[in-house]
mmCIF file of C-alpha atoms in Angstrom:
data_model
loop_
_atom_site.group_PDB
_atom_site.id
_atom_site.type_symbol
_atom_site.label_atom_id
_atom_site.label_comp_id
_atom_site.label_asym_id
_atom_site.label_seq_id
_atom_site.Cartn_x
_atom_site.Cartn_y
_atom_site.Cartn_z
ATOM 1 C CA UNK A 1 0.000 0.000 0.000
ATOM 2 C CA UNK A 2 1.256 3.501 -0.886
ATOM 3 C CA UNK A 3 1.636 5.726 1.935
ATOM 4 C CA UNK A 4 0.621 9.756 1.559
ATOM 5 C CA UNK A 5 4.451 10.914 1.061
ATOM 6 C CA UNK A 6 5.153 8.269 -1.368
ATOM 7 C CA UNK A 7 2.373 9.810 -3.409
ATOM 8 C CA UNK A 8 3.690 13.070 -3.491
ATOM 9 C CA UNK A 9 5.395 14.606 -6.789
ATOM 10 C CA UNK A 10 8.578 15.437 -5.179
ATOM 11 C CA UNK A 11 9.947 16.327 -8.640
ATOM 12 C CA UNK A 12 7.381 18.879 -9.409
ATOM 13 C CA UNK A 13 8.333 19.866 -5.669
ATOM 14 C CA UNK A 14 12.158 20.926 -5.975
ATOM 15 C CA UNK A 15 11.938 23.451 -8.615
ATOM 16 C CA UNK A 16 9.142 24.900 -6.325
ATOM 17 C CA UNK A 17 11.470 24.597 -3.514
ATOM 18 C CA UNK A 18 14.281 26.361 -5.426
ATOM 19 C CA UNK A 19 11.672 29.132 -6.198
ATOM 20 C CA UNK A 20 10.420 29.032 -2.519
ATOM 21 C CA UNK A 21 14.475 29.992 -1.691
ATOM 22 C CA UNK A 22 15.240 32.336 -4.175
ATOM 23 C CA UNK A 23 11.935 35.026 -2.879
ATOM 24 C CA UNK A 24 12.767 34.085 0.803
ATOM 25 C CA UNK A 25 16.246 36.141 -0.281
ATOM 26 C CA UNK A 26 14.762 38.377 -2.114
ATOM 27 C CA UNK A 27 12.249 39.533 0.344
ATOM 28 C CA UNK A 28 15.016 38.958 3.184
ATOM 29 C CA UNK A 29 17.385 41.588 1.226
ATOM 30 C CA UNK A 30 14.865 44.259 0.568
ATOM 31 C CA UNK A 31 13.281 44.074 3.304
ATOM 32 C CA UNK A 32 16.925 45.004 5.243
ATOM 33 C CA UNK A 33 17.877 47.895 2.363
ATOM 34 C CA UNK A 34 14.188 49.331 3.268
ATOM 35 C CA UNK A 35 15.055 49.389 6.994
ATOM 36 C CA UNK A 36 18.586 50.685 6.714
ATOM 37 C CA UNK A 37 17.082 53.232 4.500
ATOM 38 C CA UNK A 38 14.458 54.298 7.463
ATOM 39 C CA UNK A 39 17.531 54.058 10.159
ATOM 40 C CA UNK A 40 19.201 56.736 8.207
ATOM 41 C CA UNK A 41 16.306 59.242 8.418
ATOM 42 C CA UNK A 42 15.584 58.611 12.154
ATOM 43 C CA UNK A 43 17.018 59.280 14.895
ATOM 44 C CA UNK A 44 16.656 55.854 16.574
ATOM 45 C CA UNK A 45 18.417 52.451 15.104
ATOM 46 C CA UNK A 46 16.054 50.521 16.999
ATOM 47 C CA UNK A 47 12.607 49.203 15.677
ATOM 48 C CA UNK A 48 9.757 47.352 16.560
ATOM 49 C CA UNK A 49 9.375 43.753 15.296
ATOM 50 C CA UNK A 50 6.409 45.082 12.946
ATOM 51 C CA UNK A 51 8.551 47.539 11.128
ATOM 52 C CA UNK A 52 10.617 44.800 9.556
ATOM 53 C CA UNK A 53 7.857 42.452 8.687
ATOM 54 C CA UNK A 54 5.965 45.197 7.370
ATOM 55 C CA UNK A 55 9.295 46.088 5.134
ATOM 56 C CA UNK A 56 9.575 42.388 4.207
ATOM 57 C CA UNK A 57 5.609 42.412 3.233
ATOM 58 C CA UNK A 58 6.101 45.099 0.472
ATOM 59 C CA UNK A 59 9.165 43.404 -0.721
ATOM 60 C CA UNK A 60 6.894 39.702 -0.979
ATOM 61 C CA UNK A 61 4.088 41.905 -2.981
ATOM 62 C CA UNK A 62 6.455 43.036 -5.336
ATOM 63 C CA UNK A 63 6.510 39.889 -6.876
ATOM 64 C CA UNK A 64 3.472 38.350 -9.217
ATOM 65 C CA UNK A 65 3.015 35.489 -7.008
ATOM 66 C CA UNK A 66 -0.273 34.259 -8.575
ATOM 67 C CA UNK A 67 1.713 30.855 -10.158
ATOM 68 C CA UNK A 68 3.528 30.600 -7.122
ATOM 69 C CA UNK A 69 0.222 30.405 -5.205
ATOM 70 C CA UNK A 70 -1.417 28.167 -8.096
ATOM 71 C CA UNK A 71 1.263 25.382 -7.790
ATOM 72 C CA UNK A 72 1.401 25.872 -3.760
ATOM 73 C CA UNK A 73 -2.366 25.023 -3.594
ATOM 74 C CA UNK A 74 -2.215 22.219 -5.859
ATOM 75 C CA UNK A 75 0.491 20.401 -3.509
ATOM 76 C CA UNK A 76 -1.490 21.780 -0.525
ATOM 77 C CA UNK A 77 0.541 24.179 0.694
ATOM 78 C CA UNK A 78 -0.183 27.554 2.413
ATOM 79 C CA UNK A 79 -0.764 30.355 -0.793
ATOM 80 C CA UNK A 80 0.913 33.115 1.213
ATOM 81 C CA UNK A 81 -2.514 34.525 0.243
ATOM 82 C CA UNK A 82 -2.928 35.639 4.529
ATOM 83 C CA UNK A 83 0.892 35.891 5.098
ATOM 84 C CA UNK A 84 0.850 39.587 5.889
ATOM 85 C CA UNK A 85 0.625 39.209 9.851
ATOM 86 C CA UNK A 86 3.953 37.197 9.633
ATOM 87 C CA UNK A 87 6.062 36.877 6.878
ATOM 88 C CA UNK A 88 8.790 35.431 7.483
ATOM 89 C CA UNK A 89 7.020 32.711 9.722
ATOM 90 C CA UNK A 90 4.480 31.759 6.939
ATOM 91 C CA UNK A 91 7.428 31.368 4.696
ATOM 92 C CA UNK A 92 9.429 29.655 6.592
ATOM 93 C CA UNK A 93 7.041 26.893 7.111
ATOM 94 C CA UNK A 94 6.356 26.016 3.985
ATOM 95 C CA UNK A 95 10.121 25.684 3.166
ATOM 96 C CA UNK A 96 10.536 23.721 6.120
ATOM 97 C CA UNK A 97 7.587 21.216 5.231
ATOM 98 C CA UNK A 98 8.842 20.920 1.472
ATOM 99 C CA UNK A 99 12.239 20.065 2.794
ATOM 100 C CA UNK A 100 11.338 17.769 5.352
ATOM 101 C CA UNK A 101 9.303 16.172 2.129
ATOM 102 C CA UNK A 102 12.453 15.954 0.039
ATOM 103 C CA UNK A 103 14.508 14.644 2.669
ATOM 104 C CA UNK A 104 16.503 18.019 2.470
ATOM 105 C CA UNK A 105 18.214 20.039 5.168
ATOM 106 C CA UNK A 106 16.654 23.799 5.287
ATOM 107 C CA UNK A 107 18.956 26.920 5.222
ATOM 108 C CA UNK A 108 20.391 28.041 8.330
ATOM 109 C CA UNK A 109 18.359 31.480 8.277
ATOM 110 C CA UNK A 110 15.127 29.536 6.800
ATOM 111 C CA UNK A 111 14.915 29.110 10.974
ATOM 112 C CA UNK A 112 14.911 32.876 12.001
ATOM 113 C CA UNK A 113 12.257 34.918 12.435
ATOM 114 C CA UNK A 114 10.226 38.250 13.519
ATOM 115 C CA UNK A 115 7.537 37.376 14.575
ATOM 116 C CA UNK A 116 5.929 33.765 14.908
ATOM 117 C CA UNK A 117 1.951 33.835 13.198
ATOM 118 C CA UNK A 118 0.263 33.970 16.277
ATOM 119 C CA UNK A 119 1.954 37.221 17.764
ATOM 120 C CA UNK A 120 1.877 38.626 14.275
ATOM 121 C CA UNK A 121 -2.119 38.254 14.191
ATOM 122 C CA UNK A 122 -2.398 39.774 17.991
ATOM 123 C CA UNK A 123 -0.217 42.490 17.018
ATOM 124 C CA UNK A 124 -1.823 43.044 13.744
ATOM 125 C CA UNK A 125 -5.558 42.906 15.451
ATOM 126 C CA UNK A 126 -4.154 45.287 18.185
ATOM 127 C CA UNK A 127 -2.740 48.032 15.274
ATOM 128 C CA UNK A 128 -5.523 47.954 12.569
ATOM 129 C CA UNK A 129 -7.776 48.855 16.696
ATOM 130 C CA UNK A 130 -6.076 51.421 17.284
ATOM 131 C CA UNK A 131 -6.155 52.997 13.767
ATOM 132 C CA UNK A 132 -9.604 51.985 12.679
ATOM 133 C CA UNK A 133 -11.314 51.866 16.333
ATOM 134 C CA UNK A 134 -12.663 48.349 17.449
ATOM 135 C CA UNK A 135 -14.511 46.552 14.731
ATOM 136 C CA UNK A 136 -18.829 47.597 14.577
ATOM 137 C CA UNK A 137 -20.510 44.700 17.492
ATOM 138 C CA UNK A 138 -22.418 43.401 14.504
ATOM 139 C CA UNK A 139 -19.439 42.583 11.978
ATOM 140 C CA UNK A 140 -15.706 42.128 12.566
ATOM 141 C CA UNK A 141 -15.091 44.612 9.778
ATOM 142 C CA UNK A 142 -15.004 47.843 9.169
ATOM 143 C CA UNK A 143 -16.190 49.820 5.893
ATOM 144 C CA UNK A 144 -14.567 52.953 4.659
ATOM 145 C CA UNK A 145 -15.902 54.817 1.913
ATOM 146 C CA UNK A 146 -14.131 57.278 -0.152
ATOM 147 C CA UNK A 147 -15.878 61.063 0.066
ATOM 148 C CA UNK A 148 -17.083 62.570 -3.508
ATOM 149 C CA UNK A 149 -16.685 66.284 -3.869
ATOM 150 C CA UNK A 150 -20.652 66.383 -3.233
ATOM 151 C CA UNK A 151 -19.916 65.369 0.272
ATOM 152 C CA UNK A 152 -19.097 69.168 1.315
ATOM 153 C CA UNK A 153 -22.449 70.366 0.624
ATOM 154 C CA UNK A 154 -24.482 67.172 0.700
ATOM 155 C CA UNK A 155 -25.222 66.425 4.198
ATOM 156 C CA UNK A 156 -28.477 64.111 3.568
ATOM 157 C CA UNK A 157 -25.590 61.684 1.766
ATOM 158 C CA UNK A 158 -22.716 61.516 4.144
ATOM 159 C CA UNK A 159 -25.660 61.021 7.072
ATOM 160 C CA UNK A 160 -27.139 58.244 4.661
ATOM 161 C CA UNK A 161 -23.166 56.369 4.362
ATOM 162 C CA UNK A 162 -22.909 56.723 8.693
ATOM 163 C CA UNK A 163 -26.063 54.908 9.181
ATOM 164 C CA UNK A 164 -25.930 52.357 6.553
ATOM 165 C CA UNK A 165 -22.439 51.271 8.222
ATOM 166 C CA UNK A 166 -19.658 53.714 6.911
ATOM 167 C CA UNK A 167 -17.132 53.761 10.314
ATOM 168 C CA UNK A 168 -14.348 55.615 7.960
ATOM 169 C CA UNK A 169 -15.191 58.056 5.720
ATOM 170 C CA UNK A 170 -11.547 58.590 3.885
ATOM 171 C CA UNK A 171 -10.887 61.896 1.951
ATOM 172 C CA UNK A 172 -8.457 61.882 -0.560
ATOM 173 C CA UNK A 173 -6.392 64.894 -0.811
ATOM 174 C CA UNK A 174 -5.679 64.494 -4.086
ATOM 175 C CA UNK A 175 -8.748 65.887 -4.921
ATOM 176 C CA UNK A 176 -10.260 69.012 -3.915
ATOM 177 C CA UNK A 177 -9.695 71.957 -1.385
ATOM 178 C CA UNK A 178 -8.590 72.598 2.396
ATOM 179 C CA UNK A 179 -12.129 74.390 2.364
ATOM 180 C CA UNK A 180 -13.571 71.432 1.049
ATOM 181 C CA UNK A 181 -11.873 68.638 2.929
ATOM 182 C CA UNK A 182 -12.971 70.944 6.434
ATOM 183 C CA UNK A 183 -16.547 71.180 5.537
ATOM 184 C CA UNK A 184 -16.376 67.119 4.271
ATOM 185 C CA UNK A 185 -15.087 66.465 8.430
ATOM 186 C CA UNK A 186 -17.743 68.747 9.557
ATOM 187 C CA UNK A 187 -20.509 66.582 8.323
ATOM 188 C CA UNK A 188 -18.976 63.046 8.816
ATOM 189 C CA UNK A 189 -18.691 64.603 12.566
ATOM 190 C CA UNK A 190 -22.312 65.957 12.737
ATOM 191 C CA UNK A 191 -23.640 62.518 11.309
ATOM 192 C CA UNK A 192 -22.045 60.198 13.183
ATOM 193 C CA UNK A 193 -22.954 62.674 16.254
ATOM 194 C CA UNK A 194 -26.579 62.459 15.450
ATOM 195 C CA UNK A 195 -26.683 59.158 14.479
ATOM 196 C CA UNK A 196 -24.629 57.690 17.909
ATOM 197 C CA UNK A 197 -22.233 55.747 15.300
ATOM 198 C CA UNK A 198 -18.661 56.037 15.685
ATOM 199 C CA UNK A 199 -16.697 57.186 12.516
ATOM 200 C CA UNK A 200 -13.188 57.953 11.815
ATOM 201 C CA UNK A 201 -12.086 59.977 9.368
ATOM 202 C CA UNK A 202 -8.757 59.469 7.153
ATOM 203 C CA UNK A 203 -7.074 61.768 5.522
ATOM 204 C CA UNK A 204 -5.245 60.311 2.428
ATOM 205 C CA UNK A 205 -2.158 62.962 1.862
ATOM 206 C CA UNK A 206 -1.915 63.216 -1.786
ATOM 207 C CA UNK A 207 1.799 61.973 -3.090
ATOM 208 C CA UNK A 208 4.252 63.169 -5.370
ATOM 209 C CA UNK A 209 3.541 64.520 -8.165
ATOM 210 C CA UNK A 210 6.322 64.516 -11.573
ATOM 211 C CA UNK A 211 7.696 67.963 -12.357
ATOM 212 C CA UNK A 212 9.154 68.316 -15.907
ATOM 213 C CA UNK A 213 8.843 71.640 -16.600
ATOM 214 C CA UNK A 214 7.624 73.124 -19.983
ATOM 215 C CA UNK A 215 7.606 70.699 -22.289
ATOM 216 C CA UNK A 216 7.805 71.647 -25.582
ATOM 217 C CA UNK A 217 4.979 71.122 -28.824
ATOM 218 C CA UNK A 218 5.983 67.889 -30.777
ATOM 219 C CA UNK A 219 4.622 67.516 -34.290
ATOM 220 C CA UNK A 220 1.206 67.590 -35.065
ATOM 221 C CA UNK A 221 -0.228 64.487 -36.014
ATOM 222 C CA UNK A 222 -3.169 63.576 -38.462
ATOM 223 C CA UNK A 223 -4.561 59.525 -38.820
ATOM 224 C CA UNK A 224 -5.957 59.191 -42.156
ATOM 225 C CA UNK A 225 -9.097 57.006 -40.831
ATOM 226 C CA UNK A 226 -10.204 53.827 -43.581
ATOM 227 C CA UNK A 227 -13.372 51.753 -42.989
ATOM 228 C CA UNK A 228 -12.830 47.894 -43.337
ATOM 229 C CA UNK A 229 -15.552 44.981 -43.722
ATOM 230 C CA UNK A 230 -15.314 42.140 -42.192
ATOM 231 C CA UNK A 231 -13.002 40.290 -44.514
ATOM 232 C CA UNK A 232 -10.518 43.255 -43.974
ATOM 233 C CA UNK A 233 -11.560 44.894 -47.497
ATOM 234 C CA UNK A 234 -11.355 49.138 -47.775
ATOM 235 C CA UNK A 235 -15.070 49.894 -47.920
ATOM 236 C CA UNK A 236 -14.054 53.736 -47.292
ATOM 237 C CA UNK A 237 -10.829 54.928 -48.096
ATOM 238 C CA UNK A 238 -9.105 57.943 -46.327
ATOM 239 C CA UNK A 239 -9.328 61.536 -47.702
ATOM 240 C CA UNK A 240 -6.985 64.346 -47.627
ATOM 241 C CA UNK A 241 -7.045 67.680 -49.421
ATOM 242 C CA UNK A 242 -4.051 68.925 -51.159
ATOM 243 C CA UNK A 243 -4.082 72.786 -51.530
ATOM 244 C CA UNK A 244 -1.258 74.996 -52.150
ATOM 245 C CA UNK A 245 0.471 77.142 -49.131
ATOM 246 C CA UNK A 246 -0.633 80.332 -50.658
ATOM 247 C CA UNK A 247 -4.322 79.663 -50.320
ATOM 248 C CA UNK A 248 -3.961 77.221 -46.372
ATOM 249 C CA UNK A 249 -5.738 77.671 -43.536
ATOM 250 C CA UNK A 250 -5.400 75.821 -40.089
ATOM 251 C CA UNK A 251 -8.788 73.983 -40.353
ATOM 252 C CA UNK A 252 -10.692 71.048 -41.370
ATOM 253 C CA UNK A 253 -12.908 71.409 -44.125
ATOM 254 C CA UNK A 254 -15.710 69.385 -43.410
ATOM 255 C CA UNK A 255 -14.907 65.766 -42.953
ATOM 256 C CA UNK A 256 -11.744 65.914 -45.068
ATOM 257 C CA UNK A 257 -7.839 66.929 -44.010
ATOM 258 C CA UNK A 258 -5.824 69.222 -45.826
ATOM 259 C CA UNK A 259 -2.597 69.481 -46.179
ATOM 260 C CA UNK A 260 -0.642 72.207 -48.211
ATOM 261 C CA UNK A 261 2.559 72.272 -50.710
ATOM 262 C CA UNK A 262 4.074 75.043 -52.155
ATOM 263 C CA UNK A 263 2.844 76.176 -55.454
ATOM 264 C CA UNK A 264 5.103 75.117 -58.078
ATOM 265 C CA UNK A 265 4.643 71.517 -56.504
ATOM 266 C CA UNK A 266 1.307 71.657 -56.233
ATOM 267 C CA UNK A 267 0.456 72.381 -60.056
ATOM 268 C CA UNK A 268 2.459 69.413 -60.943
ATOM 269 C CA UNK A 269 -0.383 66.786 -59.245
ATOM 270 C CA UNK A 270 -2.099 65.040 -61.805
ATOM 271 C CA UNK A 271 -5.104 62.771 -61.469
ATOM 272 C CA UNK A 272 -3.659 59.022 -60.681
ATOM 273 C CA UNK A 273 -0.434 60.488 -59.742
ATOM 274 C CA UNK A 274 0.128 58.757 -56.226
ATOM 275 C CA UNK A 275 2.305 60.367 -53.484
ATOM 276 C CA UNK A 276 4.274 57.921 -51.468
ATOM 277 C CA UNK A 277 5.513 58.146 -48.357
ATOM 278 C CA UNK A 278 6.627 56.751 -44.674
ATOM 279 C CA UNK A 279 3.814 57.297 -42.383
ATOM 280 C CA UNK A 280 4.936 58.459 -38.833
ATOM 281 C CA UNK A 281 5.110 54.710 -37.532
ATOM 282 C CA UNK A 282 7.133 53.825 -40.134
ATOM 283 C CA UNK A 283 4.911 52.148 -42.030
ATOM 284 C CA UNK A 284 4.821 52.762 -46.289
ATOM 285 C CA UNK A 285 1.934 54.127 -47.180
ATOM 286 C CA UNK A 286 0.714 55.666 -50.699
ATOM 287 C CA UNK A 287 -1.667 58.671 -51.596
ATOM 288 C CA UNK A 288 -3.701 58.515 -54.873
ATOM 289 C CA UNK A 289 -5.026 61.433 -56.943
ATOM 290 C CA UNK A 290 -8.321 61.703 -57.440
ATOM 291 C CA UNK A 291 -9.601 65.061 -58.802
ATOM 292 C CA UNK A 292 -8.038 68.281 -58.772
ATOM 293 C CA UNK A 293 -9.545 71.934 -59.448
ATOM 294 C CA UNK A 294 -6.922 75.127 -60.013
ATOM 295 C CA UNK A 295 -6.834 75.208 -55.938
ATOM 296 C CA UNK A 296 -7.820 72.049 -54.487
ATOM 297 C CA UNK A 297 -6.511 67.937 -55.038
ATOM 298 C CA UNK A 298 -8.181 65.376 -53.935
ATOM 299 C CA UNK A 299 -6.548 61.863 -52.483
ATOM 300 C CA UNK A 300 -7.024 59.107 -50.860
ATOM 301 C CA UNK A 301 -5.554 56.069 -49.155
ATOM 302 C CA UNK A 302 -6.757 52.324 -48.625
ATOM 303 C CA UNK A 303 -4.613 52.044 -45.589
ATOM 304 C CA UNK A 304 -4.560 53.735 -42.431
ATOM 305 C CA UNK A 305 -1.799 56.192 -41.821
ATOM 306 C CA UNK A 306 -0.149 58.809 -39.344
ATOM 307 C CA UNK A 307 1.281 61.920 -40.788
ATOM 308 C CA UNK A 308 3.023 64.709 -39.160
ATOM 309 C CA UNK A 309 4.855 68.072 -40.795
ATOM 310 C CA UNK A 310 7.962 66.316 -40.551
ATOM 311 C CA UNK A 311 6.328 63.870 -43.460
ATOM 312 C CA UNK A 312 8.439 63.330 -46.484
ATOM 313 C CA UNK A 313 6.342 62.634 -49.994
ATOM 314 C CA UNK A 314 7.497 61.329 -53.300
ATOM 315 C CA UNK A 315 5.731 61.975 -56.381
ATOM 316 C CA UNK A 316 5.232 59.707 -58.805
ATOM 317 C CA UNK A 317 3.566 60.778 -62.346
ATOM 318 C CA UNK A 318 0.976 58.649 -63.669
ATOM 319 C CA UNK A 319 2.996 58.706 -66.815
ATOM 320 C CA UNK A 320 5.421 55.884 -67.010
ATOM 321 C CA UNK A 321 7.463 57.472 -69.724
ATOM 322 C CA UNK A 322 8.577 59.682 -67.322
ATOM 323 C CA UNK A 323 10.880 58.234 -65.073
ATOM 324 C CA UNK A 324 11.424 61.574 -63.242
ATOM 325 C CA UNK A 325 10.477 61.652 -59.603
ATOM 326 C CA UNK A 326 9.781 64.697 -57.394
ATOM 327 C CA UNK A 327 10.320 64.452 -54.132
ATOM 328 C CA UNK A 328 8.628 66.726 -51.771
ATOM 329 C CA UNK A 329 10.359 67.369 -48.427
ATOM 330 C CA UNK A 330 7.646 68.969 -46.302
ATOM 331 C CA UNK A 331 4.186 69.726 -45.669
ATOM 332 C CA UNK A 332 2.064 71.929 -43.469
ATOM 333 C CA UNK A 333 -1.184 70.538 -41.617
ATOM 334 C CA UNK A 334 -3.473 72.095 -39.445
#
């Protein structure tokens, strides 16, 4: 008769084991730079216990660990899905277990630890207390709802949140005024006064925000838009207007681009002349005439393309005789 560990897949187990190792050090490693990093800018060295698991937390969610957790729950092991009241503990034990599966001898530090999972949960139950308050007498959580803007001036809605169970009404700062936030506390206060609820109120301190500087224009960019069926066939092509420079104006007429070239150019475009080019991803693209009037051209494109002023054409004559190519080096677009 097979006993349970001689069912086991204990080579589907090693690489996991290996894997298990290698984020124990990672998360071991951070979690130390992150703390050396906080003894510089304080003026103690000394910390409690829940500083470093808390450091070596952030350093375990930094990781994807969702096929770490798959292959974990397949063999039966703990996820690290509830790990965050002990780290170091949780992991620890399921490196021990898998080693004491493969007949292996753990890692001398695989043995040290913060906290164990019980004091982590106390400790945890005993913070989240005295930031939150103690948990509502008929749930063990609590439920914080994020303030809209209306909240300032919309007292039937923040007294609606208190007594339907809101016991933290969070404001996020990264939003709004001081004015506002101050009139948002005022009503949370006068709610939860009226209603004999307790509420807290947190005050999310927007963070850093990127300062370049002035950044300056980059080309302007036109898609010429085409309509495909479902077999991938042009049903509309793309349209833009060619009119000379002397006679451009920054706009869209109607539905339909323009773009301009100088005169001389311009008087050269022939019906079923085409205009190639290199759109702005790089892609080859080709412009056919149309029509043309004295002022106006009209072409079009069975592709989809981005153009920019920096767009170089080539013009190629309908006329095969004529070998000649004219190559047009820029445009101007609204």
């Amino acid at each position: 008769m097979n006993t349970p560990a001689a069912c086991l897949d204990k080579t589907a187990m090693r690489p996991l084991l290996a894997q298990l190792l290698t984020l124990h050090k990672h998360v071991c490693e951070h979690a130390e730079a992150r703390v050396a990093i906080y003894r510089k800018t304080n003026l103690t060295t000394e910390f409690p216990d829940g500083v470093l698991n808390l450091a070596r937390y952030l350093a375990l969610r930094s990781h994807d660990l969702r096929s770490l957790q798959d292959a974990l729950s397949k063999h039966g092991f703990s996820s690290l899905g509830r790990s965050e009241a002990s780290i170091s503990d949780n992991l620890n034990q399921v490196i021990n277990l898998l080693c004491c599966l493969l007949d292996e001898i753990p890692p001398e530090d695989i043995s040290k630890q913060v906290l164990s999972a019980e004091a982590g949960r106390i400790k945890l139950t005993q913070n989240t207390a005295t930031l939150l308050g103690e948990p509502p007498i008929n749930r063990g959580v609590h439920i914080m709802v994020t303030l809209p803007s209306e909240a300032r001036y919309d007292y039937p809605l923040v007294k609606s949140l208190v007594e339907a169970g809101m016991s933290c009404a969070r404001i996020n700062c990264a939003h709004d005024t001081k004015k506002a936030w101050a009139e948002m506390v005022k009503n949370v206060r006068r709610a939860a006064k009226e209603a004999s609820l307790p509420c807290r109120i947190m005050m999310d301190l927007a963070g850093q925000k990127i300062r370049t500087g002035p950044i300056e224009a980059g080309p302007k960019v036109h898609h010429i838009k085409v309509s495909y069926d479902e077999f991938g066939e042009t049903l509309i092509p793309g349209q833009i207007q060619i009119i000379t420079k002397s006679t451009f104006s920054p706009s869209v007429n109607g539905n339909v681009f323009q773009i301009a070239f100088d005169d001389d150019i311009h008087a050269q475009l022939g019906i079923n002349d085409t205009l190639e080019f290199k759109d702005n991803r790089g892609k080859h693209r080709q412009l056919l005439i149309t029509s043309r009037d004295d002022n106006c051209v009209l072409a079009c494109s069975l592709r989809g393309a981005y153009i920019t002023d920096k767009t170089h054409f080539k013009l190629n004559k309908r006329n095969k005789r004529n070998k000649k190519n004219n190559h047009l080096r820029k445009i101007t677009i609204s």
